[in-house]
Amino acid sequence: MTYPFNFTGHPVVSVPAGFAGKMPVGMQIVGHRFADVDVLNAALAVENHQPWHSRYPREF
């Protein structure tokens, strides 16, 4: 659902946030207009804190 923010000029990024059962869950980070670097830094901090890219649900 990052699409609507393209019209407002607000930077947005979606990052993995874990699993709900077998389904992956994402988190959106939205910033003030022209604060792209702040949004990317926040996404990097989330990814560094919990590297979800290397985790999978146990059922797979």
XYZ file of C-alpha atoms in Angstrom:
60
model
C 0.000 0.000 0.000
C 2.868 2.395 -0.685
C 1.129 3.500 -3.896
C -1.092 6.279 -2.403
C 1.946 8.048 -0.993
C 3.284 8.587 -4.509
C 0.588 11.215 -4.962
C 1.345 13.121 -1.753
C 5.111 13.304 -2.152
C 5.784 11.542 1.137
C 8.548 8.948 1.052
C 7.469 5.475 2.159
C 9.150 2.108 2.431
C 7.808 -1.311 3.326
C 10.034 -3.609 5.379
C 9.493 -7.170 6.618
C 8.199 -7.308 10.184
C 7.750 -11.009 10.889
C 5.089 -13.617 10.325
C 1.451 -14.120 11.244
C 1.184 -17.866 11.082
C 2.629 -18.796 7.693
C 2.031 -15.387 6.140
C 4.677 -12.657 6.081
C 3.813 -9.297 7.621
C 5.213 -5.963 6.465
C 5.583 -2.610 8.166
C 5.369 0.718 6.360
C 7.578 3.617 7.343
C 6.322 6.996 6.110
C 8.223 10.254 6.391
C 7.713 13.943 5.876
C 7.913 15.263 2.336
C 11.469 15.220 0.988
C 12.731 13.222 3.989
C 13.770 10.253 1.868
C 17.072 9.780 3.685
C 15.334 9.659 7.072
C 12.923 6.975 5.852
C 15.733 4.897 4.385
C 17.762 5.219 7.591
C 14.759 4.065 9.634
C 14.295 1.070 7.311
C 17.981 0.226 7.641
C 17.729 0.395 11.427
C 14.752 -2.004 11.402
C 16.557 -4.418 9.075
C 19.736 -4.296 11.193
C 17.804 -4.884 14.395
C 15.916 -7.910 13.060
C 17.172 -9.366 9.760
C 13.936 -10.997 8.593
C 15.337 -11.760 5.150
C 17.121 -14.803 6.582
C 14.127 -16.225 8.484
C 11.305 -18.455 7.304
C 8.244 -19.921 9.010
C 8.963 -23.342 10.474
C 6.319 -24.965 8.279
C 8.349 -24.356 5.117
